Amino acid sequence: MIGGAIIWYKPEWKIIDLICTLVFSVIVLWTTVGLLRDVLDVLMESTPREINETRLEKGVCEIEEVVAIHELHIWAITPAKRLLACHVKIRPEADADMVLDKIVSYIKTEHNITHVTIQIERQ
């Protein structure tokens, strides 16, 4: 509309149509890049950028009954819905249900991961 109005007012400025199209194309591209990046991250099932795996792993290992964590997988199925699956080794005398509740609570509150699947293993 802007280009049409300018061309109507000054018919010799036909290049304004091309300039308006280029400006609009740049604006569309600029606003689409973030969305495209989010879509590719979900399709590639990559670890969300906001999640620090090392910090998460250290936090789980700091729980008293936890010995180790391995097979840690974190991915997103939407930009807001993150999933985690892992194996956690615990001490033989530890109450598995209590440890599981502690780990799930830590992961959900500290790292904003919505769905957590943990396989408990005894040392």
Short mmCIF file of C-alpha atoms in Angstrom, two decimals:
data_model
loop_
_atom_site.label_atom_id
_atom_site.label_comp_id
_atom_site.label_asym_id
_atom_site.label_seq_id
_atom_site.Cartn_x
_atom_site.Cartn_y
_atom_site.Cartn_z
CA MET A 1 0.00 0.00 0.00
CA ILE A 2 2.83 2.36 0.81
CA GLY A 3 4.55 1.64 -2.49
CA GLY A 4 1.28 2.06 -4.38
CA ALA A 5 0.58 5.40 -2.71
CA ILE A 6 4.08 6.69 -3.51
CA ILE A 7 3.86 5.51 -7.14
CA TRP A 8 0.41 7.12 -7.47
CA TYR A 9 1.82 10.40 -6.14
CA LYS A 10 5.13 10.20 -8.09
CA PRO A 11 4.69 7.81 -11.10
CA GLU A 12 8.39 8.02 -12.05
CA TRP A 13 9.41 6.35 -8.73
CA LYS A 14 8.50 2.81 -9.83
CA ILE A 15 11.60 1.43 -8.05
CA ILE A 16 9.82 2.07 -4.74
CA ASP A 17 7.78 -1.10 -5.36
CA LEU A 18 10.98 -3.17 -5.40
CA ILE A 19 12.34 -1.39 -2.33
CA CYS A 20 9.12 -1.98 -0.36
CA THR A 21 9.14 -5.66 -1.36
CA LEU A 22 12.75 -6.06 -0.23
CA VAL A 23 12.09 -4.32 3.09
CA PHE A 24 9.03 -6.50 3.71
CA SER A 25 11.03 -9.64 2.82
CA VAL A 26 13.78 -8.73 5.28
CA ILE A 27 11.22 -8.12 8.04
CA VAL A 28 9.55 -11.49 7.39
CA LEU A 29 12.91 -13.29 7.32
CA TRP A 30 14.03 -11.57 10.53
CA THR A 31 10.89 -12.58 12.42
CA THR A 32 10.96 -16.15 11.08
CA VAL A 33 14.54 -17.09 12.02
CA GLY A 34 13.75 -17.64 15.72
CA LEU A 35 10.72 -19.76 14.95
CA LEU A 36 12.67 -21.80 12.41
CA ARG A 37 15.42 -22.42 14.98
CA ASP A 38 12.85 -23.64 17.54
CA VAL A 39 11.23 -25.95 14.97
CA LEU A 40 14.58 -27.44 13.97
CA ASP A 41 15.55 -27.98 17.62
CA VAL A 42 12.31 -29.89 18.23
CA LEU A 43 12.62 -31.95 15.03
CA MET A 44 16.26 -32.82 15.75
CA GLU A 45 15.37 -33.64 19.39
CA SER A 46 18.32 -31.60 20.60
CA THR A 47 18.90 -30.62 24.21
CA PRO A 48 17.22 -27.25 24.86
CA ARG A 49 19.71 -24.38 25.05
CA GLU A 50 18.41 -23.22 28.44
CA ILE A 51 19.31 -26.49 30.15
CA ASN A 52 22.82 -26.97 31.51
CA GLU A 53 23.38 -30.75 31.53
CA THR A 54 26.47 -30.52 33.73
CA ARG A 55 24.64 -28.47 36.38
CA LEU A 56 21.69 -30.87 36.28
CA GLU A 57 23.96 -33.89 36.64
CA LYS A 58 25.86 -32.32 39.56
CA GLY A 59 22.60 -31.37 41.26
CA VAL A 60 21.26 -34.92 41.06
CA CYS A 61 24.57 -36.38 42.28
CA GLU A 62 24.49 -34.01 45.29
CA ILE A 63 21.40 -35.82 46.59
CA GLU A 64 22.76 -37.88 49.48
CA GLU A 65 21.60 -41.34 48.38
CA VAL A 66 22.66 -40.94 44.73
CA VAL A 67 25.93 -42.56 43.67
CA ALA A 68 25.95 -41.78 39.93
CA ILE A 69 23.84 -40.79 36.96
CA HIS A 70 24.29 -42.09 33.41
CA GLU A 71 22.40 -42.47 30.12
CA LEU A 72 21.16 -38.90 30.54
CA HIS A 73 18.94 -37.78 27.66
CA ILE A 74 17.18 -34.41 27.52
CA TRP A 75 15.07 -33.25 24.59
CA ALA A 76 12.02 -31.14 23.76
CA ILE A 77 8.82 -32.11 21.97
CA THR A 78 7.66 -28.47 21.90
CA PRO A 79 9.64 -25.35 22.78
CA ALA A 80 7.96 -25.36 26.22
CA LYS A 81 7.67 -29.11 26.94
CA ARG A 82 10.96 -30.75 27.86
CA LEU A 83 11.59 -34.39 28.65
CA LEU A 84 14.33 -36.22 30.52
CA ALA A 85 15.25 -39.89 30.78
CA CYS A 86 18.20 -41.30 32.73
CA HIS A 87 19.55 -44.10 34.90
CA VAL A 88 20.45 -43.28 38.51
CA LYS A 89 22.56 -45.51 40.75
CA ILE A 90 21.67 -45.30 44.44
CA ARG A 91 23.14 -46.76 47.63
CA PRO A 92 21.91 -50.28 48.46
CA GLU A 93 20.29 -49.20 51.74
CA ALA A 94 18.46 -46.17 50.23
CA ASP A 95 14.68 -46.03 49.87
CA ALA A 96 14.21 -45.99 46.08
CA ASP A 97 10.79 -44.27 46.17
CA MET A 98 12.05 -41.47 48.41
CA VAL A 99 15.14 -40.91 46.25
CA LEU A 100 13.04 -40.94 43.10
CA ASP A 101 10.69 -38.30 44.55
CA LYS A 102 13.67 -36.10 45.51
CA ILE A 103 15.25 -36.38 42.06
CA VAL A 104 12.02 -35.72 40.16
CA SER A 105 11.21 -32.74 42.38
CA TYR A 106 14.70 -31.27 41.88
CA ILE A 107 14.61 -31.71 38.09
CA LYS A 108 11.12 -30.26 37.69
CA THR A 109 11.64 -27.24 39.94
CA GLU A 110 15.25 -26.32 39.17
CA HIS A 111 15.38 -27.12 35.44
CA ASN A 112 11.74 -26.70 34.32
CA ILE A 113 11.55 -30.16 32.76
CA THR A 114 7.94 -31.31 32.52
CA HIS A 115 8.26 -35.07 32.01
CA VAL A 116 10.88 -37.13 33.86
CA THR A 117 11.58 -40.85 33.46
CA ILE A 118 14.21 -42.34 35.77
CA GLN A 119 15.41 -45.90 36.05
CA ILE A 120 16.74 -46.60 39.55
CA GLU A 121 19.70 -48.99 39.87
CA ARG A 122 21.30 -50.25 43.07
CA GLN A 123 25.06 -49.94 43.42
#
